[in-house]
Amino acid sequence: MDRSGMPHPELENDVSHVDENLVLARALTRMTEVLQQNFPPEREQQSGCLYERFLAHRTPAFSGQEDPLRAGRWISDLKKTFEICECSEVQKVLYASYLLQGDATTWWETKRELLEMELGSIAAVSWVRFKREFNDRFFPNTMRKQMVREFNNLVQGEMTVEQYARKFIELGKFATHLIATEEMRFGQFQEGLHREIRRQVACLQILTFQ
């Protein structure tokens, strides 16, 4: 106001501009919110592999009737396929569950409900957690320990070198901590060979297992 008590024209205009700017800012904010709700930004394409590509590797189904050693091999085969296909964590659990049949499917349906209640969503189940639950049911710790002992005591015996090598590779999957390096792997393999063959191999100074 001026000295006469009347509103000052310039001050009144400034207040009016402030009000208009505030209204405009609020309107733009609201418009942005509406646009984001109706037209959300495109998500980045998730890494992983298509189910068709996964199936192309022909990993066999698992019914739950197989022996525990077969269960261990199934998980090992899946691991290789997942690495080749570069599957995401969610895809690993999803694709593995699709290969379950019979008793294994019945087990997973029950286990899945329990995991969803625990974690809130099946998407929260990691591949590590799936393997742990699967092994507890189909490849128990007692059997895994037995495989480790069998590997640790493995010798060529009456087997040919080729047969011994196949057995060594098969059981070695369950005792990776005993053959963590190439040198450890070859040392373990050489130790189980017949004495004469072991002596010949030692003369060749081979340090890797192929």
PDB file of C-alpha atoms in Angstrom:
ATOM      1  CA  MET A   1       0.000   0.000   0.000  1.00  0.00           C
ATOM      2  CA  ASP A   2       1.064   3.621  -0.511  1.00  0.00           C
ATOM      3  CA  ARG A   3       0.782   6.362   2.088  1.00  0.00           C
ATOM      4  CA  SER A   4      -2.828   6.967   1.165  1.00  0.00           C
ATOM      5  CA  GLY A   5      -3.706   3.427   2.242  1.00  0.00           C
ATOM      6  CA  MET A   6      -4.335   2.210  -1.290  1.00  0.00           C
ATOM      7  CA  PRO A   7      -2.613  -0.992  -2.612  1.00  0.00           C
ATOM      8  CA  HIS A   8       0.565  -0.290  -4.521  1.00  0.00           C
ATOM      9  CA  PRO A   9      -0.009  -1.308  -8.180  1.00  0.00           C
ATOM     10  CA  GLU A  10       3.525  -2.689  -8.748  1.00  0.00           C
ATOM     11  CA  LEU A  11       3.493  -4.749  -5.540  1.00  0.00           C
ATOM     12  CA  GLU A  12       0.071  -6.112  -6.389  1.00  0.00           C
ATOM     13  CA  ASN A  13       1.332  -7.182  -9.820  1.00  0.00           C
ATOM     14  CA  ASP A  14       4.350  -8.959  -8.258  1.00  0.00           C
ATOM     15  CA  VAL A  15       2.104 -10.933  -5.902  1.00  0.00           C
ATOM     16  CA  SER A  16      -0.146 -11.814  -8.802  1.00  0.00           C
ATOM     17  CA  HIS A  17       2.823 -13.128 -10.812  1.00  0.00           C
ATOM     18  CA  VAL A  18       4.000 -15.220  -7.852  1.00  0.00           C
ATOM     19  CA  ASP A  19       0.554 -16.766  -7.488  1.00  0.00           C
ATOM     20  CA  GLU A  20       0.387 -17.530 -11.195  1.00  0.00           C
ATOM     21  CA  ASN A  21       3.840 -19.143 -11.165  1.00  0.00           C
ATOM     22  CA  LEU A  22       2.907 -21.253  -8.150  1.00  0.00           C
ATOM     23  CA  VAL A  23      -0.297 -22.437  -9.790  1.00  0.00           C
ATOM     24  CA  LEU A  24       1.578 -23.209 -13.007  1.00  0.00           C
ATOM     25  CA  ALA A  25       4.276 -25.158 -11.139  1.00  0.00           C
ATOM     26  CA  ARG A  26       1.667 -27.225  -9.343  1.00  0.00           C
ATOM     27  CA  ALA A  27      -0.164 -27.907 -12.590  1.00  0.00           C
ATOM     28  CA  LEU A  28       3.040 -29.054 -14.305  1.00  0.00           C
ATOM     29  CA  THR A  29       3.890 -31.299 -11.370  1.00  0.00           C
ATOM     30  CA  ARG A  30       0.457 -32.879 -11.474  1.00  0.00           C
ATOM     31  CA  MET A  31       0.669 -33.329 -15.246  1.00  0.00           C
ATOM     32  CA  THR A  32       4.038 -35.050 -14.880  1.00  0.00           C
ATOM     33  CA  GLU A  33       2.613 -37.428 -12.275  1.00  0.00           C
ATOM     34  CA  VAL A  34      -0.311 -38.316 -14.529  1.00  0.00           C
ATOM     35  CA  LEU A  35       1.975 -38.935 -17.502  1.00  0.00           C
ATOM     36  CA  GLN A  36       4.270 -41.162 -15.449  1.00  0.00           C
ATOM     37  CA  GLN A  37       1.320 -43.189 -14.210  1.00  0.00           C
ATOM     38  CA  ASN A  38      -0.158 -43.718 -17.664  1.00  0.00           C
ATOM     39  CA  PHE A  39       3.060 -43.848 -19.690  1.00  0.00           C
ATOM     40  CA  PRO A  40       5.766 -45.349 -17.468  1.00  0.00           C
ATOM     41  CA  PRO A  41       9.327 -45.239 -18.821  1.00  0.00           C
ATOM     42  CA  GLU A  42      10.421 -48.321 -20.699  1.00  0.00           C
ATOM     43  CA  ARG A  43      12.387 -50.731 -18.570  1.00  0.00           C
ATOM     44  CA  GLU A  44      15.798 -51.804 -19.651  1.00  0.00           C
ATOM     45  CA  GLN A  45      15.783 -55.241 -21.215  1.00  0.00           C
ATOM     46  CA  GLN A  46      16.700 -57.784 -18.583  1.00  0.00           C
ATOM     47  CA  SER A  47      19.673 -59.974 -19.221  1.00  0.00           C
ATOM     48  CA  GLY A  48      19.050 -63.668 -19.557  1.00  0.00           C
ATOM     49  CA  CYS A  49      17.998 -66.185 -22.157  1.00  0.00           C
ATOM     50  CA  LEU A  50      14.836 -67.252 -23.920  1.00  0.00           C
ATOM     51  CA  TYR A  51      13.183 -70.459 -22.749  1.00  0.00           C
ATOM     52  CA  GLU A  52      13.501 -71.890 -26.261  1.00  0.00           C
ATOM     53  CA  ARG A  53      17.263 -71.445 -26.135  1.00  0.00           C
ATOM     54  CA  PHE A  54      17.388 -73.151 -22.751  1.00  0.00           C
ATOM     55  CA  LEU A  55      15.338 -76.101 -24.034  1.00  0.00           C
ATOM     56  CA  ALA A  56      17.631 -76.453 -27.050  1.00  0.00           C
ATOM     57  CA  HIS A  57      20.329 -77.814 -24.722  1.00  0.00           C
ATOM     58  CA  ARG A  58      18.028 -80.761 -23.931  1.00  0.00           C
ATOM     59  CA  THR A  59      18.635 -80.928 -20.195  1.00  0.00           C
ATOM     60  CA  PRO A  60      16.576 -83.959 -19.071  1.00  0.00           C
ATOM     61  CA  ALA A  61      13.577 -83.708 -16.786  1.00  0.00           C
ATOM     62  CA  PHE A  62      13.760 -84.855 -13.164  1.00  0.00           C
ATOM     63  CA  SER A  63      10.947 -86.932 -11.666  1.00  0.00           C
ATOM     64  CA  GLY A  64      12.221 -87.492  -8.141  1.00  0.00           C
ATOM     65  CA  GLN A  65      12.416 -91.252  -8.645  1.00  0.00           C
ATOM     66  CA  GLU A  66      16.073 -91.156  -9.651  1.00  0.00           C
ATOM     67  CA  ASP A  67      18.850 -92.184  -7.284  1.00  0.00           C
ATOM     68  CA  PRO A  68      20.543 -89.404  -5.265  1.00  0.00           C
ATOM     69  CA  LEU A  69      23.631 -89.451  -7.471  1.00  0.00           C
ATOM     70  CA  ARG A  70      21.448 -88.749 -10.499  1.00  0.00           C
ATOM     71  CA  ALA A  71      19.939 -85.791  -8.652  1.00  0.00           C
ATOM     72  CA  GLY A  72      23.420 -84.390  -8.142  1.00  0.00           C
ATOM     73  CA  ARG A  73      24.215 -84.837 -11.828  1.00  0.00           C
ATOM     74  CA  TRP A  74      20.972 -83.093 -12.801  1.00  0.00           C
ATOM     75  CA  ILE A  75      21.905 -79.990 -10.830  1.00  0.00           C
ATOM     76  CA  SER A  76      25.405 -80.095 -12.323  1.00  0.00           C
ATOM     77  CA  ASP A  77      23.980 -80.339 -15.859  1.00  0.00           C
ATOM     78  CA  LEU A  78      21.661 -77.415 -15.191  1.00  0.00           C
ATOM     79  CA  LYS A  79      24.551 -75.309 -13.939  1.00  0.00           C
ATOM     80  CA  LYS A  80      26.432 -75.831 -17.211  1.00  0.00           C
ATOM     81  CA  THR A  81      23.368 -74.973 -19.297  1.00  0.00           C
ATOM     82  CA  PHE A  82      22.661 -71.838 -17.274  1.00  0.00           C
ATOM     83  CA  GLU A  83      26.242 -70.665 -17.743  1.00  0.00           C
ATOM     84  CA  ILE A  84      26.124 -71.196 -21.509  1.00  0.00           C
ATOM     85  CA  CYS A  85      22.728 -69.507 -21.876  1.00  0.00           C
ATOM     86  CA  GLU A  86      23.588 -66.720 -19.395  1.00  0.00           C
ATOM     87  CA  CYS A  87      20.285 -67.179 -17.574  1.00  0.00           C
ATOM     88  CA  SER A  88      19.281 -64.689 -14.887  1.00  0.00           C
ATOM     89  CA  GLU A  89      18.699 -65.774 -11.286  1.00  0.00           C
ATOM     90  CA  VAL A  90      14.927 -65.684 -11.729  1.00  0.00           C
ATOM     91  CA  GLN A  91      15.142 -67.686 -14.955  1.00  0.00           C
ATOM     92  CA  LYS A  92      17.316 -70.355 -13.341  1.00  0.00           C
ATOM     93  CA  VAL A  93      14.685 -71.140 -10.718  1.00  0.00           C
ATOM     94  CA  LEU A  94      11.820 -70.861 -13.201  1.00  0.00           C
ATOM     95  CA  TYR A  95      13.385 -73.042 -15.899  1.00  0.00           C
ATOM     96  CA  ALA A  96      14.586 -75.660 -13.418  1.00  0.00           C
ATOM     97  CA  SER A  97      11.095 -75.939 -11.926  1.00  0.00           C
ATOM     98  CA  TYR A  98       9.632 -76.462 -15.418  1.00  0.00           C
ATOM     99  CA  LEU A  99      11.776 -79.591 -15.779  1.00  0.00           C
ATOM    100  CA  LEU A 100      10.403 -81.192 -12.627  1.00  0.00           C
ATOM    101  CA  GLN A 101       7.932 -84.040 -13.061  1.00  0.00           C
ATOM    102  CA  GLY A 102       5.996 -86.513 -10.926  1.00  0.00           C
ATOM    103  CA  ASP A 103       7.058 -86.614  -7.277  1.00  0.00           C
ATOM    104  CA  ALA A 104       9.480 -83.761  -7.870  1.00  0.00           C
ATOM    105  CA  THR A 105       6.634 -81.532  -9.090  1.00  0.00           C
ATOM    106  CA  THR A 106       4.550 -82.389  -6.023  1.00  0.00           C
ATOM    107  CA  TRP A 107       7.501 -81.528  -3.789  1.00  0.00           C
ATOM    108  CA  TRP A 108       8.103 -78.205  -5.548  1.00  0.00           C
ATOM    109  CA  GLU A 109       4.459 -77.113  -5.419  1.00  0.00           C
ATOM    110  CA  THR A 110       4.488 -77.477  -1.638  1.00  0.00           C
ATOM    111  CA  LYS A 111       7.959 -75.990  -1.219  1.00  0.00           C
ATOM    112  CA  ARG A 112       7.091 -73.074  -3.491  1.00  0.00           C
ATOM    113  CA  GLU A 113       4.122 -72.083  -1.320  1.00  0.00           C
ATOM    114  CA  LEU A 114       6.310 -72.172   1.785  1.00  0.00           C
ATOM    115  CA  LEU A 115       9.013 -70.079   0.122  1.00  0.00           C
ATOM    116  CA  GLU A 116       6.475 -67.531  -1.099  1.00  0.00           C
ATOM    117  CA  MET A 117       5.146 -67.149   2.446  1.00  0.00           C
ATOM    118  CA  GLU A 118       8.686 -66.784   3.770  1.00  0.00           C
ATOM    119  CA  LEU A 119      10.098 -64.443   1.117  1.00  0.00           C
ATOM    120  CA  GLY A 120       6.954 -62.739  -0.170  1.00  0.00           C
ATOM    121  CA  SER A 121       7.460 -63.747  -3.792  1.00  0.00           C
ATOM    122  CA  ILE A 122       8.794 -66.683  -5.770  1.00  0.00           C
ATOM    123  CA  ALA A 123      10.951 -64.165  -7.660  1.00  0.00           C
ATOM    124  CA  ALA A 124      12.903 -63.661  -4.424  1.00  0.00           C
ATOM    125  CA  VAL A 125      14.053 -67.296  -4.433  1.00  0.00           C
ATOM    126  CA  SER A 126      17.667 -67.406  -5.578  1.00  0.00           C
ATOM    127  CA  TRP A 127      19.248 -70.258  -7.503  1.00  0.00           C
ATOM    128  CA  VAL A 128      21.444 -70.966  -4.472  1.00  0.00           C
ATOM    129  CA  ARG A 129      18.338 -71.336  -2.306  1.00  0.00           C
ATOM    130  CA  PHE A 130      16.651 -73.586  -4.880  1.00  0.00           C
ATOM    131  CA  LYS A 131      19.711 -75.871  -5.002  1.00  0.00           C
ATOM    132  CA  ARG A 132      19.850 -76.067  -1.225  1.00  0.00           C
ATOM    133  CA  GLU A 133      16.182 -77.018  -0.951  1.00  0.00           C
ATOM    134  CA  PHE A 134      16.490 -79.483  -3.834  1.00  0.00           C
ATOM    135  CA  ASN A 135      19.580 -81.166  -2.410  1.00  0.00           C
ATOM    136  CA  ASP A 136      18.040 -81.426   1.051  1.00  0.00           C
ATOM    137  CA  ARG A 137      15.181 -83.387  -0.490  1.00  0.00           C
ATOM    138  CA  PHE A 138      16.777 -85.412  -3.295  1.00  0.00           C
ATOM    139  CA  PHE A 139      20.527 -85.375  -2.632  1.00  0.00           C
ATOM    140  CA  PRO A 140      20.911 -85.207   1.156  1.00  0.00           C
ATOM    141  CA  ASN A 141      24.083 -84.197   2.929  1.00  0.00           C
ATOM    142  CA  THR A 142      24.784 -87.771   4.043  1.00  0.00           C
ATOM    143  CA  MET A 143      24.903 -88.876   0.412  1.00  0.00           C
ATOM    144  CA  ARG A 144      27.090 -85.924  -0.586  1.00  0.00           C
ATOM    145  CA  LYS A 145      29.547 -86.819   2.165  1.00  0.00           C
ATOM    146  CA  GLN A 146      29.539 -90.404   0.947  1.00  0.00           C
ATOM    147  CA  MET A 147      30.415 -89.221  -2.565  1.00  0.00           C
ATOM    148  CA  VAL A 148      33.295 -87.172  -1.161  1.00  0.00           C
ATOM    149  CA  ARG A 149      34.622 -90.195   0.749  1.00  0.00           C
ATOM    150  CA  GLU A 150      34.287 -92.383  -2.337  1.00  0.00           C
ATOM    151  CA  PHE A 151      36.182 -89.837  -4.397  1.00  0.00           C
ATOM    152  CA  ASN A 152      38.887 -89.462  -1.775  1.00  0.00           C
ATOM    153  CA  ASN A 153      39.400 -93.252  -1.714  1.00  0.00           C
ATOM    154  CA  LEU A 154      39.115 -93.750  -5.469  1.00  0.00           C
ATOM    155  CA  VAL A 155      41.847 -95.875  -7.075  1.00  0.00           C
ATOM    156  CA  GLN A 156      42.144 -97.422 -10.509  1.00  0.00           C
ATOM    157  CA  GLY A 157      41.865-101.008  -9.289  1.00  0.00           C
ATOM    158  CA  GLU A 158      40.596-103.252 -12.087  1.00  0.00           C
ATOM    159  CA  MET A 159      39.416-100.327 -14.196  1.00  0.00           C
ATOM    160  CA  THR A 160      41.171 -99.170 -17.338  1.00  0.00           C
ATOM    161  CA  VAL A 161      42.743 -95.723 -17.239  1.00  0.00           C
ATOM    162  CA  GLU A 162      39.823 -94.396 -19.300  1.00  0.00           C
ATOM    163  CA  GLN A 163      37.240 -95.917 -16.945  1.00  0.00           C
ATOM    164  CA  TYR A 164      39.128 -94.593 -13.943  1.00  0.00           C
ATOM    165  CA  ALA A 165      39.263 -91.110 -15.496  1.00  0.00           C
ATOM    166  CA  ARG A 166      35.494 -91.103 -16.111  1.00  0.00           C
ATOM    167  CA  LYS A 167      34.825 -92.167 -12.526  1.00  0.00           C
ATOM    168  CA  PHE A 168      37.260 -89.550 -11.269  1.00  0.00           C
ATOM    169  CA  ILE A 169      35.485 -86.793 -13.197  1.00  0.00           C
ATOM    170  CA  GLU A 170      32.034 -87.973 -12.108  1.00  0.00           C
ATOM    171  CA  LEU A 171      32.819 -88.126  -8.391  1.00  0.00           C
ATOM    172  CA  GLY A 172      35.030 -85.055  -8.540  1.00  0.00           C
ATOM    173  CA  LYS A 173      31.942 -82.908  -9.123  1.00  0.00           C
ATOM    174  CA  PHE A 174      30.968 -83.584  -5.510  1.00  0.00           C
ATOM    175  CA  ALA A 175      34.413 -82.933  -4.038  1.00  0.00           C
ATOM    176  CA  THR A 176      35.556 -79.744  -5.727  1.00  0.00           C
ATOM    177  CA  HIS A 177      37.160 -78.519  -2.498  1.00  0.00           C
ATOM    178  CA  LEU A 178      39.645 -81.400  -2.737  1.00  0.00           C
ATOM    179  CA  ILE A 179      40.673 -80.499  -6.286  1.00  0.00           C
ATOM    180  CA  ALA A 180      40.366 -76.719  -6.254  1.00  0.00           C
ATOM    181  CA  THR A 181      43.397 -76.210  -8.518  1.00  0.00           C
ATOM    182  CA  GLU A 182      44.678 -78.008 -11.605  1.00  0.00           C
ATOM    183  CA  GLU A 183      47.724 -79.181  -9.677  1.00  0.00           C
ATOM    184  CA  MET A 184      45.554 -80.648  -6.900  1.00  0.00           C
ATOM    185  CA  ARG A 185      43.312 -82.317  -9.478  1.00  0.00           C
ATOM    186  CA  PHE A 186      46.170 -84.006 -11.287  1.00  0.00           C
ATOM    187  CA  GLY A 187      47.872 -84.999  -8.037  1.00  0.00           C
ATOM    188  CA  GLN A 188      44.704 -86.723  -6.821  1.00  0.00           C
ATOM    189  CA  PHE A 189      44.239 -88.469 -10.162  1.00  0.00           C
ATOM    190  CA  GLN A 190      47.846 -89.633 -10.341  1.00  0.00           C
ATOM    191  CA  GLU A 191      47.744 -90.985  -6.798  1.00  0.00           C
ATOM    192  CA  GLY A 192      44.977 -93.429  -7.714  1.00  0.00           C
ATOM    193  CA  LEU A 193      46.696 -94.909 -10.766  1.00  0.00           C
ATOM    194  CA  HIS A 194      48.432 -98.289 -10.775  1.00  0.00           C
ATOM    195  CA  ARG A 195      51.986 -98.039  -9.497  1.00  0.00           C
ATOM    196  CA  GLU A 196      53.610 -98.747 -12.870  1.00  0.00           C
ATOM    197  CA  ILE A 197      51.385 -96.296 -14.699  1.00  0.00           C
ATOM    198  CA  ARG A 198      51.927 -93.706 -11.976  1.00  0.00           C
ATOM    199  CA  ARG A 199      55.680 -94.099 -12.377  1.00  0.00           C
ATOM    200  CA  GLN A 200      55.447 -93.605 -16.144  1.00  0.00           C
ATOM    201  CA  VAL A 201      53.272 -90.539 -15.712  1.00  0.00           C
ATOM    202  CA  ALA A 202      55.715 -89.104 -13.176  1.00  0.00           C
ATOM    203  CA  CYS A 203      58.541 -89.466 -15.697  1.00  0.00           C
ATOM    204  CA  LEU A 204      56.544 -87.408 -18.187  1.00  0.00           C
ATOM    205  CA  GLN A 205      56.298 -84.596 -15.596  1.00  0.00           C
ATOM    206  CA  ILE A 206      52.670 -83.880 -16.425  1.00  0.00           C
ATOM    207  CA  LEU A 207      51.250 -81.220 -14.136  1.00  0.00           C
ATOM    208  CA  THR A 208      47.714 -80.839 -15.449  1.00  0.00           C
ATOM    209  CA  PHE A 209      44.724 -83.164 -15.674  1.00  0.00           C
ATOM    210  CA  GLN A 210      43.176 -83.353 -19.144  1.00  0.00           C
TER     211      GLN A 210
END
